mmCIF file of C-alpha atoms in Angstrom:
data_model
loop_
_atom_site.group_PDB
_atom_site.id
_atom_site.type_symbol
_atom_site.label_atom_id
_atom_site.label_comp_id
_atom_site.label_asym_id
_atom_site.label_seq_id
_atom_site.Cartn_x
_atom_site.Cartn_y
_atom_site.Cartn_z
ATOM 1 C CA UNK N 1 10.843 -11.902 -10.293
ATOM 2 C CA UNK N 2 11.538 -15.257 -8.745
ATOM 3 C CA UNK N 3 10.286 -15.914 -5.257
ATOM 4 C CA UNK N 4 12.486 -14.420 -2.586
ATOM 5 C CA UNK N 5 12.960 -17.035 0.099
ATOM 6 C CA UNK N 6 15.834 -15.480 2.009
ATOM 7 C CA UNK N 7 14.344 -13.934 5.168
ATOM 8 C CA UNK N 8 17.320 -11.557 5.449
ATOM 9 C CA UNK N 9 16.599 -10.057 2.020
ATOM 10 C CA UNK N 10 12.895 -9.724 2.854
ATOM 11 C CA UNK N 11 13.774 -8.014 6.142
ATOM 12 C CA UNK N 12 16.227 -5.724 4.327
ATOM 13 C CA UNK N 13 13.476 -4.572 1.935
ATOM 14 C CA UNK N 14 11.128 -3.871 4.857
ATOM 15 C CA UNK N 15 13.773 -1.999 6.863
ATOM 16 C CA UNK N 16 14.823 0.084 3.849
ATOM 17 C CA UNK N 17 11.236 1.244 3.274
ATOM 18 C CA UNK N 18 10.741 1.847 7.002
ATOM 19 C CA UNK N 19 13.895 3.931 7.396
ATOM 20 C CA UNK N 20 13.551 5.671 4.010
ATOM 21 C CA UNK N 21 9.844 5.684 3.170
ATOM 22 C CA UNK N 22 8.977 6.680 -0.376
ATOM 23 C CA UNK N 23 6.223 9.215 -1.146
ATOM 24 C CA UNK N 24 6.220 10.268 2.501
ATOM 25 C CA UNK N 25 4.705 13.579 3.519
ATOM 26 C CA UNK N 26 1.283 15.000 2.824
ATOM 27 C CA UNK N 27 0.765 17.788 0.272
ATOM 28 C CA UNK N 28 -1.311 20.796 1.256
ATOM 29 C CA UNK N 29 -3.351 20.469 -1.924
ATOM 30 C CA UNK N 30 -7.125 20.237 -2.251
ATOM 31 C CA UNK N 31 -6.841 18.236 -5.478
ATOM 32 C CA UNK N 32 -5.863 15.182 -3.377
ATOM 33 C CA UNK N 33 -8.424 12.884 -1.794
ATOM 34 C CA UNK N 34 -7.423 12.079 1.778
ATOM 35 C CA UNK N 35 -8.272 9.454 4.361
ATOM 36 C CA UNK N 36 -7.054 8.521 7.812
ATOM 37 C CA UNK N 37 -6.580 4.959 8.976
ATOM 38 C CA UNK N 38 -5.712 3.870 12.479
ATOM 39 C CA UNK N 39 -5.397 0.654 14.373
ATOM 40 C CA UNK N 40 -6.711 -0.214 17.804
ATOM 41 C CA UNK N 41 -4.022 -2.876 18.178
ATOM 42 C CA UNK N 42 -0.899 -0.944 17.128
ATOM 43 C CA UNK N 43 0.478 2.617 17.017
ATOM 44 C CA UNK N 44 -0.596 2.934 13.387
ATOM 45 C CA UNK N 45 -2.362 6.199 12.637
ATOM 46 C CA UNK N 46 -1.681 7.234 9.071
ATOM 47 C CA UNK N 47 -3.046 9.678 6.553
ATOM 48 C CA UNK N 48 -3.029 8.545 2.954
ATOM 49 C CA UNK N 49 -3.837 10.797 0.026
ATOM 50 C CA UNK N 50 -4.111 10.245 -3.687
ATOM 51 C CA UNK N 51 -4.398 12.522 -6.682
ATOM 52 C CA UNK N 52 -6.261 11.165 -9.668
ATOM 53 C CA UNK N 53 -6.231 12.254 -13.280
ATOM 54 C CA UNK N 54 -9.296 10.569 -14.700
ATOM 55 C CA UNK N 55 -8.622 6.849 -14.395
ATOM 56 C CA UNK N 56 -4.942 7.313 -13.497
ATOM 57 C CA UNK N 57 -3.381 7.522 -10.034
ATOM 58 C CA UNK N 58 -1.153 10.532 -10.559
ATOM 59 C CA UNK N 59 0.281 10.586 -7.043
ATOM 60 C CA UNK N 60 -0.135 8.790 -3.745
ATOM 61 C CA UNK N 61 1.439 9.875 -0.450
ATOM 62 C CA UNK N 62 1.247 9.115 3.258
ATOM 63 C CA UNK N 63 2.295 10.382 6.654
ATOM 64 C CA UNK N 64 1.635 9.701 10.303
ATOM 65 C CA UNK N 65 2.839 7.454 13.066
ATOM 66 C CA UNK N 66 3.185 3.806 12.165
ATOM 67 C CA UNK N 67 5.147 0.675 12.948
ATOM 68 C CA UNK N 68 7.830 -0.690 10.609
ATOM 69 C CA UNK N 69 5.419 -3.081 8.864
ATOM 70 C CA UNK N 70 2.780 -0.401 8.175
ATOM 71 C CA UNK N 71 5.296 2.192 7.050
ATOM 72 C CA UNK N 72 7.182 -0.193 4.774
ATOM 73 C CA UNK N 73 4.098 -1.794 3.210
ATOM 74 C CA UNK N 74 2.507 1.616 2.571
ATOM 75 C CA UNK N 75 5.754 2.957 1.101
ATOM 76 C CA UNK N 76 5.999 -0.018 -1.268
ATOM 77 C CA UNK N 77 2.312 0.304 -2.161
ATOM 78 C CA UNK N 78 2.764 3.970 -3.145
ATOM 79 C CA UNK N 79 5.608 3.040 -5.472
ATOM 80 C CA UNK N 80 3.669 0.187 -7.050
ATOM 81 C CA UNK N 81 0.498 2.139 -7.875
ATOM 82 C CA UNK N 82 1.807 5.618 -8.691
ATOM 83 C CA UNK N 83 1.241 6.326 -12.370
ATOM 84 C CA UNK N 84 -0.970 3.269 -12.819
ATOM 85 C CA UNK N 85 -4.593 3.145 -13.871
ATOM 86 C CA UNK N 86 -7.190 2.397 -11.217
ATOM 87 C CA UNK N 87 -7.713 -1.007 -12.851
ATOM 88 C CA UNK N 88 -3.974 -1.805 -12.687
ATOM 89 C CA UNK N 89 -3.832 -0.648 -9.060
ATOM 90 C CA UNK N 90 -6.819 -2.815 -8.145
ATOM 91 C CA UNK N 91 -5.082 -5.845 -9.697
ATOM 92 C CA UNK N 92 -1.926 -5.161 -7.655
ATOM 93 C CA UNK N 93 -4.030 -4.667 -4.504
ATOM 94 C CA UNK N 94 -5.974 -7.873 -5.118
ATOM 95 C CA UNK N 95 -2.775 -9.879 -5.549
ATOM 96 C CA UNK N 96 -1.271 -8.315 -2.425
ATOM 97 C CA UNK N 97 -4.313 -9.189 -0.323
ATOM 98 C CA UNK N 98 -4.372 -12.692 -1.810
ATOM 99 C CA UNK N 99 -0.735 -13.117 -0.755
ATOM 100 C CA UNK N 100 -1.435 -11.840 2.769
ATOM 101 C CA UNK N 101 -4.437 -14.162 3.152
ATOM 102 C CA UNK N 102 -2.693 -17.201 1.597
ATOM 103 C CA UNK N 103 -4.660 -17.283 -1.645
ATOM 104 C CA UNK N 104 -3.147 -17.690 -5.130
ATOM 105 C CA UNK N 105 -1.333 -14.556 -6.328
ATOM 106 C CA UNK N 106 1.045 -13.363 -9.041
ATOM 107 C CA UNK N 107 4.286 -12.492 -7.290
ATOM 108 C CA UNK N 108 5.724 -10.827 -10.400
ATOM 109 C CA UNK N 109 3.370 -7.842 -10.206
ATOM 110 C CA UNK N 110 4.018 -7.390 -6.475
ATOM 111 C CA UNK N 111 7.724 -6.579 -6.859
ATOM 112 C CA UNK N 112 9.086 -5.536 -3.424
ATOM 113 C CA UNK N 113 5.698 -6.121 -1.770
ATOM 114 C CA UNK N 114 6.659 -9.793 -1.866
ATOM 115 C CA UNK N 115 8.626 -8.967 1.306
ATOM 116 C CA UNK N 116 5.325 -9.375 3.189
ATOM 117 C CA UNK N 117 4.626 -12.893 1.931
ATOM 118 C CA UNK N 118 5.097 -14.437 5.376
ATOM 119 C CA UNK N 119 2.825 -11.980 7.178
ATOM 120 C CA UNK N 120 0.096 -14.635 7.458
ATOM 121 C CA UNK N 121 2.355 -16.448 9.945
ATOM 122 C CA UNK N 122 1.918 -13.510 12.341
ATOM 123 C CA UNK N 123 -1.815 -12.828 12.314
ATOM 124 C CA UNK N 124 -1.396 -9.791 14.575
ATOM 125 C CA UNK N 125 0.668 -8.115 11.807
ATOM 126 C CA UNK N 126 -1.903 -8.524 9.026
ATOM 127 C CA UNK N 127 -3.640 -5.254 9.896
ATOM 128 C CA UNK N 128 -0.271 -3.479 9.927
ATOM 129 C CA UNK N 129 0.612 -4.887 6.505
ATOM 130 C CA UNK N 130 -2.740 -3.911 4.959
ATOM 131 C CA UNK N 131 -3.641 -0.562 6.558
ATOM 132 C CA UNK N 132 -2.144 1.605 3.786
ATOM 133 C CA UNK N 133 -3.538 -0.668 1.090
ATOM 134 C CA UNK N 134 -7.015 -0.444 2.618
ATOM 135 C CA UNK N 135 -6.678 3.345 2.699
ATOM 136 C CA UNK N 136 -5.918 3.383 -1.025
ATOM 137 C CA UNK N 137 -8.940 1.173 -1.665
ATOM 138 C CA UNK N 138 -11.083 3.712 0.227
ATOM 139 C CA UNK N 139 -9.656 6.574 -1.867
ATOM 140 C CA UNK N 140 -10.203 4.735 -5.159
ATOM 141 C CA UNK N 141 -13.812 4.013 -4.184
ATOM 142 C CA UNK N 142 -14.319 7.677 -3.238
ATOM 143 C CA UNK N 143 -12.768 8.806 -6.544
ATOM 144 C CA UNK N 144 -14.984 6.458 -8.559
ATOM 145 C CA UNK N 145 -18.060 7.681 -6.690
ATOM 146 C CA UNK N 146 -17.140 11.299 -7.443
ATOM 147 C CA UNK N 147 -16.513 10.441 -11.104
ATOM 148 C CA UNK N 148 -19.943 8.802 -11.328
ATOM 149 C CA UNK N 149 -21.594 11.816 -9.744
ATOM 150 C CA UNK N 150 -19.750 14.097 -12.142
ATOM 151 C CA UNK N 151 -17.749 16.071 -9.571
#
C-alpha cells in the first residue's frame, strides 16, 4: 500500500470505523481474556477482550465509551490482528507504535491503521490512538503468562 497523503481519505477511514466499528460488542464468554482501559484526559473507557487458540488470536472485540480516535483505532486494530499469531500481532503493534511515535515503520503491514500516521502532530490524541492497542498488549502478555504457567 502506498502512503496515503490525502487527509480527506485518512479522515474517511477514521470516520467509517468510528460510525461502524468492527468487532464491537463484548461476548459473555469465559474463554476470553478481558481488560479495561480508561483515560484521565478523554472520555475513553473501553473493555477489550481476546480469545486465544494456542499462539493464535482467534477473536478480539471491544466495547465501551470512547472518542472517534479511540473507537476507530481499536476497530482497525481488531481487524488487523484477528486470526494472526501472537508474533504477527506484536509486529503489527510495534509498527503502529513506531508510526505514532515517529520512528521507522512498515506502512504496508498497517493497512488502514495508516490513517493515524499524523497523530504525533496532536500529542493529546496519542493516548486515544493507542488505548486499544495497549489493551491488546496487556491481553497478549496475560495469555503468555498463563501459557507459561500451564493454565
